Coordinates of C-alpha atoms in Angstrom, one line a residue:
Chain A
M1 CA 0.0 -0.1 0.2
T2 CA 2.9 2.3 0.0
D3 CA 3.8 1.9 -3.7
T4 CA 1.1 4.0 -4.8
P5 CA 2.9 7.2 -6.5
Q6 CA 1.9 10.2 -4.2
V7 CA 1.8 13.3 -6.3
L8 CA -0.4 15.8 -3.7
F9 CA 0.8 14.1 -0.2
K10 CA 4.1 13.5 -1.4
N11 CA 5.0 16.0 1.7
R12 CA 2.5 15.5 4.0
R13 CA 3.9 14.7 7.6
P14 CA 2.0 14.0 10.5
G15 CA 1.4 17.5 12.0
E16 CA 3.2 19.3 10.0
T17 CA 2.5 22.3 6.9
A18 CA 5.1 22.2 4.1
F19 CA 6.1 25.2 3.5
L20 CA 8.3 26.7 0.0
A21 CA 11.4 25.5 1.0
E22 CA 10.1 22.1 1.3
Y23 CA 7.8 22.4 -1.9
Q24 CA 10.7 23.4 -3.9
R25 CA 13.0 20.2 -2.5
S26 CA 10.4 17.7 -4.2
G27 CA 10.5 19.7 -7.7
G28 CA 7.7 22.1 -6.8
Y29 CA 7.2 25.0 -8.9
E30 CA 8.7 22.9 -12.1
G31 CA 5.4 22.7 -13.4
L32 CA 5.2 26.5 -13.2
R33 CA 8.2 27.1 -14.9
K34 CA 7.1 24.8 -17.8
A35 CA 3.5 26.1 -18.4
V36 CA 4.7 29.6 -18.9
K37 CA 7.2 28.6 -21.3
M38 CA 4.2 26.8 -23.5
T39 CA 1.5 28.6 -24.6
P40 CA -1.7 29.1 -22.6
A41 CA -3.8 26.8 -25.3
E42 CA -1.2 24.5 -25.1
V43 CA -1.3 24.1 -21.1
R44 CA -5.3 23.2 -21.6
E45 CA -4.7 21.2 -24.1
T46 CA -2.3 19.3 -22.2
V47 CA -5.1 19.2 -18.9
K48 CA -7.7 18.3 -21.5
E49 CA -5.7 15.2 -22.5
S50 CA -4.9 13.7 -19.4
G51 CA -8.4 13.5 -18.8
L52 CA -8.4 15.3 -15.2
R53 CA -12.0 15.3 -13.9
G54 CA -13.5 17.3 -11.1
R55 CA -12.4 16.5 -7.9
G56 CA -15.2 18.5 -5.8
G57 CA -18.1 15.6 -6.2
A58 CA -19.6 16.4 -10.1
G59 CA -16.3 14.7 -12.1
F60 CA -17.1 16.9 -14.7
P61 CA -13.8 17.3 -17.1
T62 CA -11.9 19.9 -16.6
G63 CA -10.0 20.7 -19.8
L64 CA -13.4 20.4 -21.3
K65 CA -15.1 23.3 -19.1
W66 CA -11.9 25.3 -19.5
T67 CA -13.0 25.3 -23.2
F68 CA -16.0 26.9 -22.6
F69 CA -14.0 30.3 -20.9
P70 CA -12.9 32.8 -23.3
A71 CA -9.4 32.4 -21.9
D72 CA -8.2 34.4 -25.4
Q73 CA -10.6 37.4 -24.7
L74 CA -9.1 40.5 -23.2
G75 CA -10.4 42.3 -20.4
E76 CA -11.7 41.6 -16.4
K77 CA -12.3 37.9 -16.0
Y78 CA -11.6 35.0 -13.2
L79 CA -10.7 32.1 -11.7
V80 CA -12.0 31.2 -8.6
C81 CA -11.0 27.9 -6.7
N82 CA -13.7 26.3 -4.5
G83 CA -12.7 25.3 -1.0
D84 CA -16.2 25.9 0.6
E85 CA -15.5 21.7 1.0
M86 CA -18.7 21.3 3.3
E87 CA -20.3 18.1 2.5
P88 CA -20.4 15.6 5.3
G89 CA -17.7 12.6 4.9
T90 CA -15.6 15.0 3.1
Y91 CA -12.2 16.0 4.6
K92 CA -9.3 15.9 1.6
D93 CA -9.1 19.4 0.9
R94 CA -8.9 20.3 4.7
E95 CA -6.0 17.6 4.4
L96 CA -4.8 18.9 1.5
L97 CA -3.9 22.8 2.6
L98 CA -2.7 21.7 6.3
A99 CA -0.1 19.8 5.1
D100 CA 0.9 21.4 1.1
P101 CA -0.5 24.7 0.7
H102 CA 2.1 25.3 -2.2
Q103 CA 0.2 22.3 -4.4
L104 CA -2.8 24.9 -4.5
I105 CA -1.2 27.7 -5.2
E106 CA 1.4 26.4 -7.9
G107 CA -1.9 24.7 -9.5
M108 CA -4.1 27.9 -9.4
L109 CA -1.0 29.7 -10.9
V110 CA -0.9 27.1 -13.6
A111 CA -4.6 27.6 -14.4
A112 CA -4.5 31.1 -14.4
Y113 CA -1.7 31.3 -16.9
A114 CA -4.1 28.9 -19.0
L115 CA -7.0 30.6 -18.7
Q116 CA -5.0 34.0 -18.7
T117 CA -7.1 35.2 -15.4
P118 CA -4.9 38.3 -13.7
V119 CA -7.1 37.8 -10.6
A120 CA -7.8 34.7 -8.9
Y121 CA -9.6 34.0 -5.4
V122 CA -10.0 31.0 -3.1
F123 CA -13.1 30.4 -1.7
I124 CA -12.5 29.4 1.9
R125 CA -15.2 27.7 4.8
Y126 CA -15.0 29.4 7.8
A127 CA -14.0 26.0 9.9
Y128 CA -10.6 26.2 7.9
E129 CA -9.1 28.7 9.1
R130 CA -5.3 27.3 9.6
C131 CA -5.6 26.2 5.8
A132 CA -6.5 30.3 5.3
Q133 CA -3.6 31.3 7.0
N134 CA -1.6 28.6 5.2
L135 CA -2.7 29.6 1.8
E136 CA -1.4 33.6 2.9
R137 CA 2.0 32.2 4.0
A138 CA 2.0 30.4 0.6
I139 CA 1.2 33.3 -1.2
A140 CA 3.4 35.2 0.2
E141 CA 6.1 33.3 -0.2
A142 CA 5.4 32.6 -3.5
R143 CA 5.3 36.7 -4.2
Q144 CA 8.7 36.9 -2.5
A145 CA 9.9 34.0 -5.2
G146 CA 8.9 35.6 -8.4
F147 CA 6.0 33.1 -8.9
L148 CA 3.0 35.4 -8.3
G149 CA 2.5 39.1 -8.6
R150 CA 3.8 41.0 -12.2
D151 CA 6.0 39.6 -14.4
I152 CA 5.6 35.9 -13.4
L153 CA 9.2 34.3 -13.9
G154 CA 9.7 36.6 -16.6
S155 CA 6.6 35.5 -18.9
G156 CA 4.8 38.8 -18.9
F157 CA 2.1 37.1 -17.0
A158 CA 0.4 38.7 -14.0
C159 CA -1.6 37.1 -11.7
E160 CA -2.8 38.0 -8.2
I161 CA -4.4 35.4 -5.7
F162 CA -7.0 36.3 -3.0
V163 CA -8.4 34.5 0.2
H164 CA -11.8 34.9 1.0
R165 CA -12.9 33.7 4.0
S166 CA -16.8 32.3 4.7
A167 CA -19.1 31.9 7.5
G168 CA -20.7 29.0 7.0
R169 CA -23.3 27.4 4.8
Y170 CA -23.0 24.5 2.7
I171 CA -24.6 26.0 -0.6
C172 CA -21.8 28.2 -0.9
G173 CA -20.1 25.3 -2.3
E174 CA -22.8 25.8 -5.2
E175 CA -20.3 27.2 -7.8
T176 CA -23.0 30.0 -8.6
A177 CA -24.1 30.5 -4.9
L178 CA -20.3 31.0 -4.3
L179 CA -20.2 33.6 -6.9
N180 CA -23.0 35.5 -5.1
A181 CA -20.8 34.9 -1.8
L182 CA -17.9 36.2 -3.3
E183 CA -19.2 39.4 -4.4
G184 CA -20.6 40.2 -0.9
L185 CA -24.5 39.0 -2.0
R186 CA -27.0 36.4 -0.2
A187 CA -25.6 33.3 -1.3
N188 CA -28.4 31.9 -3.1
P189 CA -27.7 30.1 -6.4
R190 CA -28.3 32.3 -9.5
S191 CA -29.9 30.5 -12.4
K192 CA -28.1 28.9 -15.3
P193 CA -27.7 29.4 -18.1
P194 CA -25.5 32.0 -18.1
F195 CA -22.8 29.7 -17.0
P196 CA -20.0 31.3 -15.0
A197 CA -17.6 30.8 -17.8
V198 CA -19.7 33.8 -19.9
R199 CA -21.2 35.7 -17.0
G200 CA -19.5 34.4 -13.3
L201 CA -17.9 36.4 -10.9
F202 CA -19.0 40.6 -11.0
G203 CA -20.6 39.3 -14.1
K204 CA -17.2 38.2 -16.0
P205 CA -16.2 35.1 -17.1
T206 CA -15.2 32.8 -14.4
T207 CA -14.0 29.4 -14.1
V208 CA -14.8 27.4 -10.7
N209 CA -12.8 24.7 -9.9
N210 CA -12.2 22.4 -6.7
V211 CA -9.0 22.7 -4.6
E212 CA -7.8 19.3 -5.2
T213 CA -8.8 19.7 -9.3
L214 CA -6.3 22.5 -9.0
A215 CA -3.8 20.9 -7.2
N216 CA -3.3 18.1 -10.0
V217 CA -3.1 20.6 -12.3
Q218 CA 1.1 21.4 -12.3
H219 CA 1.9 17.9 -11.6
I220 CA 0.1 17.4 -15.4
I221 CA 1.8 20.1 -17.1
A222 CA 5.5 19.0 -15.3
H223 CA 4.8 15.0 -16.1
G224 CA 2.8 15.1 -18.9
A225 CA -0.9 14.0 -20.0
D226 CA 0.2 10.4 -20.7
W227 CA 1.6 10.1 -17.2
F228 CA -1.3 11.2 -15.2
R229 CA -3.5 8.8 -17.0
G230 CA -1.3 6.0 -16.0
L231 CA -1.6 7.2 -12.5
A232 CA -5.2 5.1 -12.6
R233 CA -6.1 1.7 -12.6
T234 CA -9.1 1.8 -15.1
E235 CA -9.0 2.4 -18.5
S236 CA -10.9 5.7 -18.4
G237 CA -9.7 7.3 -15.3
A238 CA -7.0 9.5 -14.6
G239 CA -4.9 10.5 -12.1
T240 CA -4.7 9.6 -7.9
K241 CA -7.7 10.8 -5.7
L242 CA -7.7 11.8 -2.1
Y243 CA -9.3 9.5 -0.5
G244 CA -11.0 10.5 3.2
L245 CA -12.0 7.1 5.1
S246 CA -14.7 7.7 8.4
G247 CA -17.4 6.1 10.0
H248 CA -17.3 2.4 11.5
L249 CA -13.3 1.4 10.5
N250 CA -10.8 0.8 13.0
Q251 CA -8.8 3.6 10.9
T252 CA -10.1 6.8 9.9
P253 CA -7.2 8.3 7.8
C254 CA -7.5 10.6 4.5
L255 CA -5.0 8.9 1.9
E256 CA -4.0 9.7 -1.6
A257 CA -4.3 6.5 -3.9
P258 CA -5.0 5.5 -7.4
I259 CA -8.4 6.4 -9.1
G260 CA -9.4 2.6 -9.3
I261 CA -8.5 1.2 -6.1
T262 CA -11.2 -0.5 -5.2
L263 CA -13.6 -0.2 -1.9
R264 CA -12.2 -3.1 -0.2
E265 CA -8.7 -2.5 -0.8
L266 CA -9.7 1.3 1.3
I267 CA -11.7 -0.4 4.0
Q268 CA -9.7 -3.1 4.4
E269 CA -6.1 -2.0 3.4
H270 CA -6.1 1.6 4.8
G271 CA -9.2 1.3 6.9
G272 CA -8.4 -1.6 8.8
G273 CA -11.4 -3.3 8.6
V274 CA -14.9 -2.8 10.0
W275 CA -14.4 -1.8 13.7
Q276 CA -15.3 -4.3 16.8
G277 CA -15.4 -7.3 14.8
R278 CA -18.6 -6.4 13.0
K279 CA -19.5 -6.6 9.2
M280 CA -20.0 -4.2 7.0
K281 CA -23.2 -3.1 6.3
A282 CA -23.6 -0.2 3.9
C283 CA -21.1 3.1 3.1
L284 CA -21.2 6.3 1.3
P285 CA -18.7 5.9 -1.2
G286 CA -18.4 10.2 -2.1
G287 CA -20.0 12.0 0.4
A288 CA -23.4 12.7 2.3
S289 CA -25.4 13.3 -1.3
T290 CA -24.1 9.7 -2.7
P291 CA -26.4 6.6 -2.4
F292 CA -25.5 4.0 -0.4
M293 CA -22.9 1.2 -1.7
T294 CA -23.3 -2.1 -0.1
A295 CA -21.1 -5.4 1.2
G296 CA -21.4 -7.0 -1.7
Q297 CA -20.5 -3.9 -4.3
L298 CA -16.8 -4.1 -2.5
D299 CA -14.6 -5.2 -5.7
V300 CA -16.1 -2.1 -7.8
P301 CA -13.4 0.2 -8.7
M302 CA -13.4 3.9 -7.1
D303 CA -14.1 5.6 -10.4
F304 CA -16.7 8.3 -11.7
D305 CA -18.0 5.9 -14.4
T306 CA -17.7 2.4 -12.6
I307 CA -19.4 3.5 -9.6
E308 CA -22.3 5.2 -11.4
K309 CA -22.5 2.1 -12.8
A310 CA -22.9 0.5 -9.6
G311 CA -25.5 2.6 -8.9
S312 CA -24.0 5.4 -6.8
R313 CA -21.7 8.8 -7.3
F314 CA -18.0 8.9 -6.6
G315 CA -18.2 12.1 -5.7
T316 CA -15.5 13.4 -3.6
G317 CA -13.8 10.2 -2.7
G318 CA -14.9 10.3 1.2
V319 CA -15.8 7.0 2.1
T320 CA -18.2 6.4 5.2
V321 CA -18.7 3.1 6.3
F322 CA -21.6 1.8 8.4
D323 CA -21.5 -1.8 10.2
E324 CA -24.3 -4.0 10.5
T325 CA -25.7 -2.5 13.8
T326 CA -26.9 0.5 11.8
C327 CA -30.7 1.6 11.4
M328 CA -30.1 2.7 7.8
V329 CA -33.4 4.7 8.6
E330 CA -31.6 6.6 11.2
A331 CA -28.7 7.3 9.1
T332 CA -30.4 8.9 6.0
L333 CA -32.8 10.6 8.5
N334 CA -29.1 12.3 9.5
L335 CA -28.2 13.1 6.4
N336 CA -31.6 14.4 5.1
N337 CA -31.7 16.6 8.6
F338 CA -28.1 18.0 7.0
F339 CA -29.5 18.9 3.8
A340 CA -32.8 20.5 5.1
R341 CA -31.1 22.6 7.4
E342 CA -28.6 23.6 4.8
S343 CA -30.9 24.5 2.0
C344 CA -30.6 28.1 1.3
G345 CA -34.8 28.5 1.0
W346 CA -34.5 29.6 -2.6
C347 CA -36.6 27.2 -4.1
T348 CA -39.7 25.1 -2.9
P349 CA -38.9 21.4 -3.4
C350 CA -35.7 21.6 -1.3
R351 CA -37.0 24.4 1.0
D352 CA -40.1 22.9 2.1
G353 CA -39.6 19.5 0.5
L354 CA -36.8 18.2 2.5
P355 CA -38.0 18.9 5.9
F356 CA -41.2 17.1 4.9
V357 CA -38.9 13.9 4.1
S358 CA -37.1 14.6 7.4
W359 CA -40.7 14.6 9.2
L360 CA -41.4 11.4 7.4
L361 CA -38.1 9.2 8.0
R362 CA -38.4 10.6 11.8
Q363 CA -42.2 9.0 11.6
I364 CA -40.8 6.0 10.4
E365 CA -37.7 5.5 12.6
T366 CA -40.0 6.4 15.4
G367 CA -42.6 3.5 14.8
K368 CA -45.5 6.0 13.7
A369 CA -45.5 5.8 10.3
T370 CA -48.0 3.8 8.0
M371 CA -47.6 2.5 4.6
D372 CA -49.5 5.3 3.5
D373 CA -46.5 7.6 5.1
L374 CA -44.3 5.1 2.5
Q375 CA -46.4 6.1 -0.3
T376 CA -46.1 9.7 0.9
L377 CA -42.4 9.3 1.0
R378 CA -42.0 7.7 -2.7
D379 CA -44.3 10.5 -4.1
Q380 CA -42.1 13.2 -2.1
L381 CA -38.8 12.3 -3.7
R382 CA -40.6 12.3 -7.2
N383 CA -41.6 15.8 -6.6
I384 CA -37.9 17.1 -5.5
T385 CA -36.1 15.2 -8.4
G386 CA -35.4 17.2 -11.1
T387 CA -38.0 20.3 -9.4
S388 CA -35.2 22.4 -7.6
F389 CA -33.2 25.3 -8.6
C390 CA -29.7 24.0 -7.8
A391 CA -28.2 20.3 -7.5
L392 CA -28.7 20.3 -3.4
A393 CA -32.3 18.9 -3.0
Q394 CA -30.9 16.4 -5.8
G395 CA -27.7 15.7 -3.4
A396 CA -30.4 14.6 -0.7
V397 CA -32.7 12.5 -2.9
G398 CA -29.3 10.1 -3.3
P399 CA -29.4 8.1 0.1
I400 CA -33.0 8.3 0.8
E401 CA -33.8 6.9 -3.3
S402 CA -30.7 4.3 -2.4
L403 CA -32.6 3.5 1.2
L404 CA -35.6 2.5 -0.1
R405 CA -34.1 0.2 -3.4
L406 CA -31.2 -1.1 -0.9
F407 CA -32.9 -1.6 2.6
G408 CA -37.0 -1.7 1.5
D409 CA -37.2 -4.4 3.6
E410 CA -35.5 -2.6 6.6
V411 CA -37.5 0.2 6.1
E412 CA -41.3 -1.7 6.0
D413 CA -39.9 -3.9 9.1
H414 CA -40.0 -0.4 11.1
I415 CA -44.1 0.1 9.7
K416 CA -44.7 -3.4 10.8
R417 CA -43.5 -3.4 13.9
G418 CA -44.3 0.0 14.8
R419 CA -40.2 0.4 16.5
C420 CA -37.2 0.5 14.9
P421 CA -35.9 -3.1 14.6
L422 CA -32.2 -2.4 15.3
K423 CA -32.7 -0.8 18.8
S424 CA -33.8 -3.0 21.5
Chain B
M1 CA -19.7 46.8 24.6
N2 CA -16.0 47.2 22.8
A3 CA -15.6 49.0 19.9
L4 CA -17.0 48.0 16.9
L5 CA -13.6 48.0 15.0
T6 CA -10.2 49.6 16.1
E7 CA -9.2 52.9 14.6
T8 CA -7.1 51.1 12.9
Q9 CA -9.4 49.0 11.6
L10 CA -12.0 51.4 10.2
E11 CA -9.4 53.4 8.6
E12 CA -7.8 49.7 6.9
F13 CA -11.5 48.9 5.9
R14 CA -12.3 52.5 4.7
T15 CA -8.8 52.8 2.1
R16 CA -9.4 49.0 0.8
A17 CA -13.3 49.7 0.1
A18 CA -12.5 53.3 -1.7
E19 CA -9.6 51.4 -3.6
M20 CA -11.6 48.1 -4.5
P21 CA -13.8 48.0 -7.8
H22 CA -16.6 46.0 -6.1
P23 CA -16.1 47.3 -2.2
R24 CA -19.4 44.8 -1.4
E25 CA -17.2 41.7 -1.4
L26 CA -15.3 43.1 1.9
V27 CA -18.9 42.3 3.9
I28 CA -18.3 39.3 5.5
D29 CA -14.7 40.4 6.3
L30 CA -15.9 43.5 7.7
L31 CA -18.9 41.6 9.8
R32 CA -16.3 38.8 11.1
A33 CA -14.0 41.8 12.0
I34 CA -16.8 43.2 14.2
Q35 CA -18.0 40.1 15.8
N36 CA -14.3 39.3 16.9
N37 CA -14.4 42.9 18.5
C38 CA -17.8 42.4 20.5
G39 CA -18.5 38.9 20.3
W40 CA -21.7 39.4 18.4
V41 CA -22.5 41.7 15.3
P42 CA -25.3 44.1 17.1
D43 CA -27.5 46.9 14.6
E44 CA -24.8 49.5 14.9
G45 CA -22.2 46.9 13.5
V46 CA -24.8 46.4 10.2
E47 CA -24.9 50.5 10.0
L48 CA -21.7 50.8 10.4
A49 CA -20.8 47.9 7.7
G50 CA -23.1 49.4 5.3
E51 CA -21.7 52.8 5.6
I52 CA -18.5 51.7 5.1
L53 CA -19.2 49.8 1.5
G54 CA -22.1 52.0 0.6
L55 CA -24.7 49.7 1.1
S56 CA -27.9 50.1 2.9
P57 CA -28.6 48.1 6.2
V58 CA -30.8 45.9 4.9
Q59 CA -28.3 44.9 2.3
V60 CA -26.0 43.7 5.1
E61 CA -28.6 41.8 6.9
E62 CA -29.8 40.0 4.4
V63 CA -26.1 38.6 4.1
A64 CA -25.3 38.7 8.0
T65 CA -28.6 36.5 8.7
F66 CA -27.7 34.0 5.5
Y67 CA -24.9 32.9 7.7
D68 CA -24.8 30.5 10.8
K69 CA -21.2 31.8 12.1
I70 CA -22.5 35.6 12.0
F71 CA -24.5 36.0 15.3
R72 CA -27.0 38.7 15.3
Q73 CA -27.8 38.1 19.2
P74 CA -25.3 38.1 22.1
V75 CA -23.4 35.2 22.6
G76 CA -20.8 33.4 25.1
R77 CA -17.3 34.7 24.8
R78 CA -16.9 31.0 23.2
V79 CA -19.1 29.6 20.8
I80 CA -19.0 25.9 20.8
H81 CA -20.2 24.4 17.6
V82 CA -20.6 20.9 18.1
C83 CA -20.8 18.4 14.4
D84 CA -24.5 16.5 14.2
S85 CA -23.4 15.4 10.8
I86 CA -23.1 11.6 9.7
C87 CA -19.5 10.8 10.4
C88 CA -19.7 12.3 14.0
W89 CA -23.0 10.8 14.4
S90 CA -21.6 7.7 13.6
R91 CA -18.8 7.4 16.2
G92 CA -21.5 8.9 19.4
G93 CA -21.4 12.5 18.0
E94 CA -25.1 12.7 19.8
Q95 CA -23.4 11.5 23.0
V96 CA -21.3 14.3 22.7
Y97 CA -23.8 16.9 22.0
G98 CA -25.7 15.3 25.1
Y99 CA -22.6 15.3 27.5
L100 CA -21.6 19.3 26.5
Q101 CA -25.7 20.2 27.5
E102 CA -25.1 18.2 31.2
K103 CA -21.8 19.6 31.8
L104 CA -22.9 23.1 30.7
G105 CA -26.0 23.0 32.2
I106 CA -27.8 24.5 28.9
V107 CA -29.5 23.3 26.2
P108 CA -28.5 23.9 22.6
G109 CA -28.6 27.6 21.5
G110 CA -28.2 28.3 25.6
T111 CA -25.2 30.0 27.0
T112 CA -23.9 29.2 30.3
A113 CA -24.8 31.7 33.2
D114 CA -21.1 33.0 33.5
G115 CA -21.4 34.2 29.8
I116 CA -18.7 31.9 28.8
F117 CA -20.3 29.4 26.4
T118 CA -22.6 29.1 24.1
L119 CA -23.5 25.7 22.5
L120 CA -24.5 25.3 18.8
P121 CA -25.0 22.6 16.7
T122 CA -23.1 22.9 13.1
C123 CA -22.9 20.8 10.1
C124 CA -19.4 19.0 9.0
L125 CA -16.5 20.6 10.2
G126 CA -14.3 18.5 8.0
A127 CA -12.7 16.2 10.8
C128 CA -14.2 13.2 9.9
G129 CA -11.3 11.3 10.5
E130 CA -11.5 12.5 13.7
A131 CA -14.8 11.9 14.7
P132 CA -16.5 13.1 16.9
A133 CA -15.4 16.5 16.4
M134 CA -16.7 20.0 18.1
M135 CA -15.2 23.9 17.0
I136 CA -14.9 26.6 19.8
G137 CA -13.7 30.0 18.6
L138 CA -11.7 29.0 15.1
T139 CA -10.3 26.2 16.8
T140 CA -11.3 22.4 15.8
Y141 CA -10.9 19.6 18.2
G142 CA -11.6 15.8 17.4
D143 CA -11.3 12.6 18.8
L144 CA -13.4 13.7 21.8
T145 CA -14.1 11.5 24.5
K146 CA -16.2 12.5 28.2
E147 CA -12.2 13.2 29.6
R148 CA -11.0 15.3 26.6
I149 CA -13.8 17.2 26.5
N150 CA -13.7 18.2 30.3
E151 CA -10.3 19.2 29.7
I152 CA -10.6 21.5 26.6
L153 CA -13.4 23.0 28.2
A154 CA -11.1 24.2 31.0
Q155 CA -8.3 25.1 28.9
E156 CA -10.4 27.3 27.0
R157 CA -13.0 29.1 30.1
Q158 CA -9.4 29.7 31.2
A159 CA -8.4 31.1 28.1
A160 CA -11.9 32.8 27.6
L161 CA -10.8 34.8 31.4
S162 CA -7.4 36.1 30.4
P163 CA -7.0 39.3 30.0
L164 CA -5.0 38.5 26.8
P165 CA -6.9 39.3 23.3
R166 CA -9.2 36.5 22.5
G167 CA -9.7 34.8 19.0
E168 CA -12.7 35.0 16.6
G169 CA -15.8 33.2 17.8

């Protein structure tokens, strides 16, 4: 398990943060040096060829996203890094920024060069104050060293990076809500189209990418698209991934491993197996908005297409495991309570639908529900699916849909017995 | 109550607002600075932020009330945010929340009689590998046990009572 190439976590040491000297000792800023000798279009093309897909949850191909951006158009335009990481079970960006903040700064500078954006923002959630401080120090160091600011490495390209500290709310991770938040507006999502690439921050073309996504960019430039594709174990996949383990495991580390590693390897080798000698019942493979997977699906490779075929989503790579004693209704209720509370209140299916779903799940969990309530729950899911203004409510539906699909008997058992069958 | 902003802060925010093409983007920084000084954001803070940024009070208010880490009513000197999301839930988060209520003698949303601690729930803190976790001010504490909670509360109480400048929260 130690033979996995460490790209993003290569400088990671327990309780320490690598700053410029250490970062450069391991090849830091070589990607940027190489990038500024290429044309911006060549950099974009290399990222496209690399097969890099967004690491923030949606998995959109980064190079393709960049083709929508008017990089060659003169004038005000922005690169924004989404560091709002607030999806329960997801803590990889925090671990990266605690360990090695220059990974992001260099990645952003290469991306900014590729997109020709003179201004870039890092949007950081409230709980990540140490990450924000690490980034500010890294920015100052990079400026001192001539990697950031005016005329970067003699290329004539100029870029400033600003850190924006937020004040809570999961919805800020939705890219258009994030743009409103950055502008100092109430962070409700915007209607799309127009997409941010056309009208984004302050009405100007903007690209929004996740922390881990951007941190991969300079490595792709330094080592090439083929090298990056070769890091993954699946044919269609590319790169390594930061996986954050949590839940009922003996160990819950955050680690870097190839795209395509199996759930079994993550859980058995890196998580030390299910805790207290118990068996696994289910897991969330990629954060709170990804449908449950079961113990029978452990050999599915962790990649976007393979997990989707298995009925879930790769998401953020945050794997939360539940042991055999877990009541899946109660776990789903906890998940839905999160989404209901974090709803921004903008649209009815989300604002009113999610609390109603929580109420129905609580009725089931406490043994007060009837079979009619179960039908109402199904109706609610149908009402919410595809009708909400942004993806938040859609994410909330994932675990509930999978609860009914995979654990239907357990749900009905609650109703038939008039109590939770997993509690004595 | 402390001053909303120090003279230095006030001058710095005014200068930055005058130089920036979009001063409104400073609103969260301003509200957090005021909260850091006062412990919360009183009406006068909303008005001051609006005046600096060229916004009406209601334009500031609609932002201030959106965020759960901006307090529009008085809180204790240290706000304890207990994670109640799935990973902490799976590893005893509810027991942590219950223990804190018992130990502090307050219900969620309450403040201890000595004005030191306010207890609130929060969504995931990104400390899923160290669950259960809580955040006090801007410090995240993971791997919580009753013993560890006792130690942390004693430390935080002492720090809150010390005359040194306190951290944000």
